[in-house]
Amino acid sequence: MSKNKNWREAIAEVSSQVKKGLNGKSCDLLIAFLSENYQDFEPSRFVSVLSHFIPSGTVIGCNSSGIISDSKEIEMEPALSVLAMHLPDVKIYPFQLNEADLAGFSAAPDLINTLDIYPPDKPHFIVFADPATFDVVKFLHLSNEGYKGLPVIGGLASGAVMGVPNWIFLNGVLFQEGLVGVALTGDIEFDVIVSQGCRPVGKPYVITKAEGNVLYELAGRPSLEVVRELIQDLSPKDRKLAEFSLAVGLVMNEQQSVFKRGDFLIRNLVGFDPDASSLMIGSLLKVGQTLQFQVRDADTSEEDLKHFLEGIKAQPKSVPRGGMLVSCCGRGRNLYGKPDHDARAIQSLQGPLPITGFFANGEIGPVGLKNFVHGYTSSLVIFR
């Protein structure tokens, strides 16, 4: 990692760190993130110089509003973070897609045939995209259908948060639209945590009337009536939280009889219609789904991340070699009131571990056996 305010010197600094860390071994995959707050900066030139200074079999990354490196989170300041990986027994398949490519995919086999990467090889995916020019939700839907149960980890470029265009890059080429990714097969494992930072309140309800993302009825009652009653029954602390952070948790496994932290896909409440007594949810809904309302705050987010980190630590596995953390722009100082919170938590429970990452405009990772785009989330992968 480098905080040098000259981007060329920052590349030189991380290049020296990479060479020392690899100790003569090849760099097979380089993941790089740049917090773009530099003077005299040209993105295409940056990508070219980075590839020159750190020769790699594959290099991938994007720009952002902040970067993460080991135990540090640098927000809204110039900084560069990279993770150089020596993967002698891993096959790496880089790919790039744009919206026109995606429009031509009518079903999962179209994606599989285009990527020329096949499910029996059990590929693990890392992807970065521009949220303004690429339908990541459709891409993940096709991925979930074609590569069932296999993880897709990554995030959406967030340079626009700093007032500059988003961009992504792959193997020395800069793209201002679409998606870039790598599929990894062979001797590599992913431990994945998607910490959505919420806890359930009230009780579960079954959706009895919905259309698109509009929620009309829960257990036969108008949804707006249900949520008003819920808020009145909450503790004073939770009632205050619900005023600005009430969300919805959609149950991922309807076979369960009891639902707890991690059993939900969290989606935001995006509006309401008092005339129809309905709610608008940031997800398509289905009659018969189980739903439970959720609240989010700094304490809950901290507990949530710690819970999942301790769960991984309790499992006897091979030694972790590195990690990548994609955290929402709404976390970090905005959530905790202090820097480095999630990065330090990871190091305290899983470290010492070389980590790269960035603050994203949307985080990608699995809940249950399917991959989604999230908000206000930390999506962590530990490579083994």
Short mmCIF file of C-alpha atoms in Angstrom, two decimals:
data_model
loop_
_atom_site.label_atom_id
_atom_site.label_comp_id
_atom_site.label_asym_id
_atom_site.label_seq_id
_atom_site.Cartn_x
_atom_site.Cartn_y
_atom_site.Cartn_z
CA MET A 1 0.00 0.00 0.00
CA SER A 2 1.15 3.53 -0.69
CA LYS A 3 -0.28 6.90 0.37
CA ASN A 4 2.20 8.80 -1.77
CA LYS A 5 0.38 11.77 -3.35
CA ASN A 6 2.30 11.25 -6.61
CA TRP A 7 0.69 8.27 -8.33
CA ARG A 8 3.85 7.33 -10.23
CA GLU A 9 5.83 7.21 -7.00
CA ALA A 10 3.00 5.26 -5.36
CA ILE A 11 3.32 2.58 -8.06
CA ALA A 12 7.08 2.45 -7.54
CA GLU A 13 6.58 1.99 -3.79
CA VAL A 14 4.10 -0.87 -4.09
CA SER A 15 6.27 -2.45 -6.80
CA SER A 16 9.14 -2.59 -4.32
CA GLN A 17 6.84 -4.12 -1.70
CA VAL A 18 5.59 -6.74 -4.15
CA LYS A 19 9.06 -7.79 -5.22
CA LYS A 20 10.12 -8.16 -1.62
CA GLY A 21 7.02 -10.14 -0.70
CA LEU A 22 7.21 -12.54 -3.65
CA ASN A 23 10.93 -13.12 -3.07
CA GLY A 24 11.64 -14.16 -6.66
CA LYS A 25 8.36 -16.01 -7.26
CA SER A 26 6.13 -15.13 -10.18
CA CYS A 27 3.17 -12.79 -9.75
CA ASP A 28 0.34 -14.79 -11.32
CA LEU A 29 -2.53 -12.50 -10.27
CA LEU A 30 -2.37 -8.87 -9.21
CA ILE A 31 -5.48 -7.23 -7.73
CA ALA A 32 -5.19 -3.45 -7.51
CA PHE A 33 -7.40 -0.60 -6.26
CA LEU A 34 -6.80 3.12 -6.51
CA SER A 35 -8.41 5.88 -4.49
CA GLU A 36 -8.45 8.46 -7.25
CA ASN A 37 -7.65 11.78 -5.60
CA TYR A 38 -4.45 12.68 -7.45
CA GLN A 39 -3.31 15.74 -9.36
CA ASP A 40 -2.13 15.36 -12.97
CA PHE A 41 -3.72 11.93 -13.26
CA GLU A 42 -4.49 9.92 -16.39
CA PRO A 43 -6.26 6.59 -15.73
CA SER A 44 -5.06 4.91 -18.93
CA ARG A 45 -1.50 5.96 -18.20
CA PHE A 46 -1.80 4.65 -14.64
CA VAL A 47 -2.94 1.23 -15.86
CA SER A 48 -0.08 1.06 -18.34
CA VAL A 49 2.58 2.10 -15.80
CA LEU A 50 1.23 -0.30 -13.17
CA SER A 51 1.46 -3.22 -15.59
CA HIS A 52 5.02 -2.19 -16.49
CA PHE A 53 6.26 -1.86 -12.91
CA ILE A 54 4.58 -5.05 -11.64
CA PRO A 55 4.64 -7.68 -14.39
CA SER A 56 1.84 -10.13 -13.74
CA GLY A 57 0.16 -12.98 -15.54
CA THR A 58 -3.15 -11.23 -14.91
CA VAL A 59 -3.83 -7.80 -13.42
CA ILE A 60 -7.33 -6.58 -12.51
CA GLY A 61 -8.91 -3.80 -10.50
CA CYS A 62 -10.82 -0.51 -10.46
CA ASN A 63 -10.89 3.01 -9.11
CA SER A 64 -12.67 3.93 -5.91
CA SER A 65 -13.36 6.51 -3.23
CA GLY A 66 -11.09 4.70 -0.80
CA ILE A 67 -8.83 1.68 -0.46
CA ILE A 68 -8.20 -1.00 2.11
CA SER A 69 -4.81 -2.54 2.86
CA ASP A 70 -4.06 -4.97 5.69
CA SER A 71 -5.37 -3.12 8.80
CA LYS A 72 -5.79 0.30 7.15
CA GLU A 73 -8.78 1.94 5.47
CA ILE A 74 -7.93 5.10 3.52
CA GLU A 75 -11.06 7.07 2.55
CA MET A 76 -11.29 10.05 0.19
CA GLU A 77 -7.50 10.39 0.04
CA PRO A 78 -4.99 9.36 -2.64
CA ALA A 79 -3.82 5.80 -2.05
CA LEU A 80 -2.99 2.59 -3.90
CA SER A 81 -3.50 -0.96 -2.60
CA VAL A 82 -2.47 -4.19 -4.31
CA LEU A 83 -2.39 -7.90 -3.57
CA ALA A 84 0.15 -9.92 -5.55
CA MET A 85 -0.58 -13.65 -5.65
CA HIS A 86 1.69 -16.55 -6.60
CA LEU A 87 -0.67 -19.31 -7.77
CA PRO A 88 1.36 -22.08 -9.41
CA ASP A 89 -1.41 -24.70 -9.28
CA VAL A 90 -4.27 -22.40 -10.26
CA LYS A 91 -5.59 -21.65 -13.73
CA ILE A 92 -6.65 -18.05 -14.25
CA TYR A 93 -9.23 -17.12 -16.88
CA PRO A 94 -9.61 -13.35 -17.42
CA PHE A 95 -12.70 -11.97 -19.17
CA GLN A 96 -14.42 -8.70 -20.03
CA LEU A 97 -18.07 -8.08 -20.86
CA ASN A 98 -20.07 -5.02 -21.91
CA GLU A 99 -23.79 -4.32 -21.98
CA ALA A 100 -24.07 -5.38 -25.63
CA ASP A 101 -22.57 -8.77 -24.74
CA LEU A 102 -24.99 -9.14 -21.86
CA ALA A 103 -27.98 -8.20 -24.03
CA GLY A 104 -27.16 -11.17 -26.25
CA PHE A 105 -27.41 -13.65 -23.38
CA SER A 106 -30.88 -15.12 -23.08
CA ALA A 107 -29.94 -17.94 -20.72
CA ALA A 108 -27.06 -19.24 -18.60
CA PRO A 109 -25.55 -21.45 -21.38
CA ASP A 110 -24.92 -18.28 -23.43
CA LEU A 111 -22.74 -16.91 -20.64
CA ILE A 112 -20.95 -20.23 -20.11
CA ASN A 113 -20.17 -20.63 -23.81
CA THR A 114 -18.92 -17.05 -24.13
CA LEU A 115 -16.63 -17.32 -21.12
CA ASP A 116 -15.55 -20.83 -22.15
CA ILE A 117 -15.42 -21.70 -18.44
CA TYR A 118 -17.39 -24.74 -17.37
CA PRO A 119 -19.16 -25.65 -14.10
CA PRO A 120 -17.44 -29.04 -13.54
CA ASP A 121 -14.15 -27.14 -13.11
CA LYS A 122 -15.73 -25.34 -10.10
CA PRO A 123 -14.59 -21.82 -11.02
CA HIS A 124 -14.44 -19.14 -8.32
CA PHE A 125 -15.05 -15.64 -9.68
CA ILE A 126 -13.71 -12.17 -8.87
CA VAL A 127 -15.46 -9.34 -10.75
CA PHE A 128 -15.55 -5.53 -10.87
CA ALA A 129 -18.02 -3.45 -12.82
CA ASP A 130 -19.20 0.05 -13.62
CA PRO A 131 -22.67 0.36 -12.07
CA ALA A 132 -23.82 2.99 -14.59
CA THR A 133 -23.21 0.96 -17.74
CA PHE A 134 -23.63 -2.71 -16.84
CA ASP A 135 -26.58 -4.73 -15.51
CA VAL A 136 -24.78 -6.61 -12.76
CA VAL A 137 -28.04 -8.06 -11.45
CA LYS A 138 -28.65 -9.82 -14.78
CA PHE A 139 -25.06 -11.04 -14.91
CA LEU A 140 -25.37 -12.53 -11.41
CA HIS A 141 -28.69 -14.13 -12.27
CA LEU A 142 -27.07 -15.90 -15.23
CA SER A 143 -24.06 -16.83 -13.10
CA ASN A 144 -26.27 -18.28 -10.39
CA GLU A 145 -28.09 -20.39 -12.95
CA GLY A 146 -25.01 -21.50 -14.85
CA TYR A 147 -22.52 -21.92 -12.00
CA LYS A 148 -24.82 -23.09 -9.21
CA GLY A 149 -23.41 -22.72 -5.72
CA LEU A 150 -20.11 -21.19 -6.89
CA PRO A 151 -19.01 -17.83 -5.44
CA VAL A 152 -18.81 -14.52 -7.26
CA ILE A 153 -16.97 -11.89 -5.19
CA GLY A 154 -16.25 -8.25 -6.05
CA GLY A 155 -17.84 -4.85 -6.26
CA LEU A 156 -18.80 -1.79 -8.24
CA ALA A 157 -16.30 0.97 -8.98
CA SER A 158 -16.87 4.08 -6.89
CA GLY A 159 -14.69 6.77 -8.44
CA ALA A 160 -17.87 8.73 -9.17
CA VAL A 161 -18.24 9.34 -5.43
CA MET A 162 -15.15 11.57 -5.76
CA GLY A 163 -16.49 13.33 -8.84
CA VAL A 164 -14.44 11.41 -11.43
CA PRO A 165 -15.62 8.80 -13.96
CA ASN A 166 -15.70 5.18 -12.84
CA TRP A 167 -13.24 2.85 -14.55
CA ILE A 168 -12.16 -0.75 -14.36
CA PHE A 169 -9.13 -2.44 -15.88
CA LEU A 170 -7.82 -5.79 -16.98
CA ASN A 171 -4.35 -6.72 -18.23
CA GLY A 172 -3.21 -3.21 -19.09
CA VAL A 173 -6.47 -2.12 -20.73
CA LEU A 174 -8.77 0.47 -19.17
CA PHE A 175 -12.56 0.28 -19.58
CA GLN A 176 -15.07 2.98 -18.67
CA GLU A 177 -18.01 0.62 -19.03
CA GLY A 178 -18.95 -2.99 -18.49
CA LEU A 179 -17.42 -5.65 -16.27
CA VAL A 180 -14.01 -7.28 -15.86
CA GLY A 181 -13.39 -10.54 -14.09
CA VAL A 182 -11.25 -13.57 -13.48
CA ALA A 183 -12.27 -17.16 -12.90
CA LEU A 184 -9.92 -19.26 -10.77
CA THR A 185 -9.84 -23.06 -10.92
CA GLY A 186 -7.55 -25.61 -9.35
CA ASP A 187 -5.76 -25.46 -5.99
CA ILE A 188 -7.54 -22.50 -4.40
CA GLU A 189 -10.35 -22.14 -1.88
CA PHE A 190 -12.53 -19.14 -1.00
CA ASP A 191 -13.78 -18.50 2.52
CA VAL A 192 -16.49 -15.90 2.01
CA ILE A 193 -18.17 -13.58 4.49
CA VAL A 194 -20.98 -11.24 3.47
CA SER A 195 -21.66 -9.11 6.54
CA GLN A 196 -24.89 -7.21 5.89
CA GLY A 197 -24.79 -5.52 9.29
CA CYS A 198 -28.44 -6.02 10.22
CA ARG A 199 -30.43 -7.82 12.89
CA PRO A 200 -34.05 -8.93 12.71
CA VAL A 201 -36.77 -7.19 14.71
CA GLY A 202 -40.38 -8.21 15.23
CA LYS A 203 -41.49 -11.53 13.80
CA PRO A 204 -41.39 -13.19 10.36
CA TYR A 205 -44.30 -12.64 7.96
CA VAL A 206 -45.37 -14.43 4.81
CA ILE A 207 -45.95 -12.23 1.76
CA THR A 208 -49.56 -12.72 0.71
CA LYS A 209 -49.83 -10.02 -1.95
CA ALA A 210 -47.06 -8.42 -4.02
CA GLU A 211 -46.39 -7.21 -7.53
CA GLY A 212 -42.88 -6.52 -8.79
CA ASN A 213 -41.15 -4.73 -5.91
CA VAL A 214 -44.41 -3.46 -4.37
CA LEU A 215 -45.40 -5.19 -1.14
CA TYR A 216 -49.16 -4.99 -0.55
CA GLU A 217 -49.91 -7.55 2.13
CA LEU A 218 -48.13 -9.47 4.88
CA ALA A 219 -50.08 -12.36 6.43
CA GLY A 220 -53.23 -10.95 4.86
CA ARG A 221 -52.78 -7.45 6.31
CA PRO A 222 -51.75 -4.22 4.55
CA SER A 223 -47.96 -4.02 4.71
CA LEU A 224 -47.86 -0.36 5.76
CA GLU A 225 -50.19 -1.16 8.64
CA VAL A 226 -47.91 -4.01 9.71
CA VAL A 227 -44.78 -1.88 9.71
CA ARG A 228 -46.44 0.95 11.65
CA GLU A 229 -47.52 -1.53 14.29
CA LEU A 230 -44.03 -3.04 14.37
CA ILE A 231 -42.39 0.34 14.97
CA GLN A 232 -44.73 1.11 17.85
CA ASP A 233 -43.83 -2.20 19.54
CA LEU A 234 -40.05 -1.70 19.27
CA SER A 235 -37.83 -0.60 22.13
CA PRO A 236 -37.06 3.15 22.20
CA LYS A 237 -33.56 2.48 20.83
CA ASP A 238 -34.79 0.29 17.96
CA ARG A 239 -37.65 2.66 17.22
CA LYS A 240 -35.14 5.46 16.72
CA LEU A 241 -33.03 3.22 14.46
CA ALA A 242 -36.08 2.24 12.44
CA GLU A 243 -36.74 5.88 11.61
CA PHE A 244 -33.73 5.95 9.27
CA SER A 245 -32.36 2.41 8.91
CA LEU A 246 -35.33 0.06 8.68
CA ALA A 247 -34.71 -2.63 6.07
CA VAL A 248 -36.26 -5.90 4.93
CA GLY A 249 -34.77 -9.38 5.22
CA LEU A 250 -35.92 -11.96 2.68
CA VAL A 251 -35.47 -15.52 3.96
CA MET A 252 -33.10 -17.53 1.77
CA ASN A 253 -34.10 -21.02 2.94
CA GLU A 254 -37.83 -21.47 3.40
CA GLN A 255 -37.27 -24.96 4.81
CA GLN A 256 -36.04 -23.51 8.11
CA SER A 257 -38.46 -23.05 10.98
CA VAL A 258 -36.35 -20.51 12.88
CA PHE A 259 -34.51 -17.60 11.24
CA LYS A 260 -31.41 -15.88 12.58
CA ARG A 261 -28.56 -13.61 11.54
CA GLY A 262 -27.22 -14.66 8.14
CA ASP A 263 -30.45 -16.33 7.01
CA PHE A 264 -31.68 -13.21 5.18
CA LEU A 265 -30.97 -11.29 2.03
CA ILE A 266 -31.15 -7.66 3.18
CA ARG A 267 -32.92 -5.17 0.93
CA ASN A 268 -33.77 -1.52 1.55
CA LEU A 269 -37.20 0.03 1.92
CA VAL A 270 -37.30 2.50 -0.96
CA GLY A 271 -40.74 4.07 -0.51
CA PHE A 272 -44.37 3.72 0.50
CA ASP A 273 -47.82 4.52 -0.82
CA PRO A 274 -50.25 5.60 1.94
CA ASP A 275 -53.22 5.38 -0.41
CA ALA A 276 -52.53 1.70 -1.19
CA SER A 277 -51.06 1.05 2.27
CA SER A 278 -48.09 -0.57 0.50
CA LEU A 279 -44.30 -0.56 0.70
CA MET A 280 -41.71 -0.47 -2.08
CA ILE A 281 -38.76 -2.82 -1.57
CA GLY A 282 -35.41 -2.85 -3.35
CA SER A 283 -36.03 -6.34 -4.75
CA LEU A 284 -38.56 -8.28 -6.77
CA LEU A 285 -40.97 -10.08 -4.47
CA LYS A 286 -42.93 -13.33 -4.64
CA VAL A 287 -46.10 -14.38 -2.88
CA GLY A 288 -45.18 -17.05 -0.32
CA GLN A 289 -41.77 -15.60 0.55
CA THR A 290 -40.99 -15.10 4.22
CA LEU A 291 -39.91 -11.63 5.26
CA GLN A 292 -38.69 -10.08 8.50
CA PHE A 293 -37.91 -6.43 9.13
CA GLN A 294 -34.37 -5.49 10.12
CA VAL A 295 -32.44 -2.58 11.69
CA ARG A 296 -28.85 -1.53 11.14
CA ASP A 297 -26.39 0.44 13.28
CA ALA A 298 -22.68 0.46 14.10
CA ASP A 299 -23.01 -1.97 17.02
CA THR A 300 -25.02 -4.45 14.96
CA SER A 301 -22.59 -4.20 12.05
CA GLU A 302 -19.67 -4.84 14.39
CA GLU A 303 -21.39 -7.84 15.98
CA ASP A 304 -22.36 -9.21 12.57
CA LEU A 305 -18.83 -9.12 11.17
CA LYS A 306 -17.33 -10.57 14.35
CA HIS A 307 -19.88 -13.40 14.36
CA PHE A 308 -18.94 -14.52 10.85
CA LEU A 309 -15.19 -14.09 11.39
CA GLU A 310 -15.30 -16.28 14.49
CA GLY A 311 -17.29 -18.87 12.54
CA ILE A 312 -14.54 -19.17 9.95
CA LYS A 313 -11.83 -19.31 12.61
CA ALA A 314 -13.57 -22.23 14.31
CA GLN A 315 -13.32 -24.38 11.17
CA PRO A 316 -10.05 -26.34 10.74
CA LYS A 317 -8.83 -25.53 7.24
CA SER A 318 -5.67 -24.87 5.28
CA VAL A 319 -3.63 -21.77 6.11
CA PRO A 320 -5.11 -18.49 4.78
CA ARG A 321 -2.78 -16.77 2.30
CA GLY A 322 -4.49 -13.42 1.72
CA GLY A 323 -7.79 -11.69 1.38
CA MET A 324 -9.89 -9.08 -0.40
CA LEU A 325 -12.41 -6.86 1.39
CA VAL A 326 -15.03 -4.91 -0.55
CA SER A 327 -16.83 -2.53 1.78
CA CYS A 328 -19.70 -0.14 1.12
CA CYS A 329 -18.95 3.58 0.88
CA GLY A 330 -21.55 3.94 3.63
CA ARG A 331 -19.44 1.95 6.10
CA GLY A 332 -16.00 3.04 7.32
CA ARG A 333 -16.00 6.40 9.11
CA ASN A 334 -19.57 7.08 7.98
CA LEU A 335 -20.85 4.16 10.03
CA TYR A 336 -18.38 3.75 12.89
CA GLY A 337 -17.16 7.32 13.39
CA LYS A 338 -13.54 6.14 13.23
CA PRO A 339 -11.22 4.68 10.58
CA ASP A 340 -9.99 1.13 9.99
CA HIS A 341 -12.81 -0.63 11.87
CA ASP A 342 -13.56 -3.63 9.62
CA ALA A 343 -9.94 -4.07 8.52
CA ARG A 344 -8.75 -4.17 12.13
CA ALA A 345 -11.50 -6.62 13.08
CA ILE A 346 -10.40 -8.99 10.32
CA GLN A 347 -6.77 -8.82 11.39
CA SER A 348 -7.62 -9.38 15.07
CA LEU A 349 -9.62 -12.54 14.34
CA GLN A 350 -7.98 -13.91 11.17
CA GLY A 351 -4.63 -12.17 10.87
CA PRO A 352 -1.92 -11.38 10.33
CA LEU A 353 -3.16 -11.51 6.76
CA PRO A 354 -2.24 -9.52 3.64
CA ILE A 355 -5.45 -7.86 2.48
CA THR A 356 -6.39 -5.55 -0.35
CA GLY A 357 -9.77 -3.97 -0.93
CA PHE A 358 -11.80 -0.88 -1.66
CA PHE A 359 -14.92 1.09 -0.78
CA ALA A 360 -17.53 0.22 -3.38
CA ASN A 361 -20.75 1.58 -4.81
CA GLY A 362 -22.24 -1.91 -4.39
CA GLU A 363 -20.72 -5.10 -3.01
CA ILE A 364 -20.96 -8.52 -4.64
CA GLY A 365 -21.06 -11.79 -2.76
CA PRO A 366 -23.17 -14.84 -1.90
CA VAL A 367 -25.95 -15.24 0.62
CA GLY A 368 -26.87 -18.87 0.87
CA LEU A 369 -25.97 -20.45 -2.46
CA LYS A 370 -26.68 -17.42 -4.66
CA ASN A 371 -24.69 -14.28 -5.44
CA PHE A 372 -26.17 -10.78 -5.13
CA VAL A 373 -25.33 -7.09 -5.26
CA HIS A 374 -25.55 -5.61 -1.75
CA GLY A 375 -25.51 -2.24 -0.05
CA TYR A 376 -24.06 -1.20 3.33
CA THR A 377 -22.22 -4.53 3.34
CA SER A 378 -18.69 -5.85 3.81
CA SER A 379 -17.92 -8.64 1.37
CA LEU A 380 -14.77 -10.50 2.36
CA VAL A 381 -12.99 -13.38 0.68
CA ILE A 382 -10.05 -15.16 2.29
CA PHE A 383 -7.89 -17.08 -0.17
CA ARG A 384 -6.54 -20.49 0.87
#
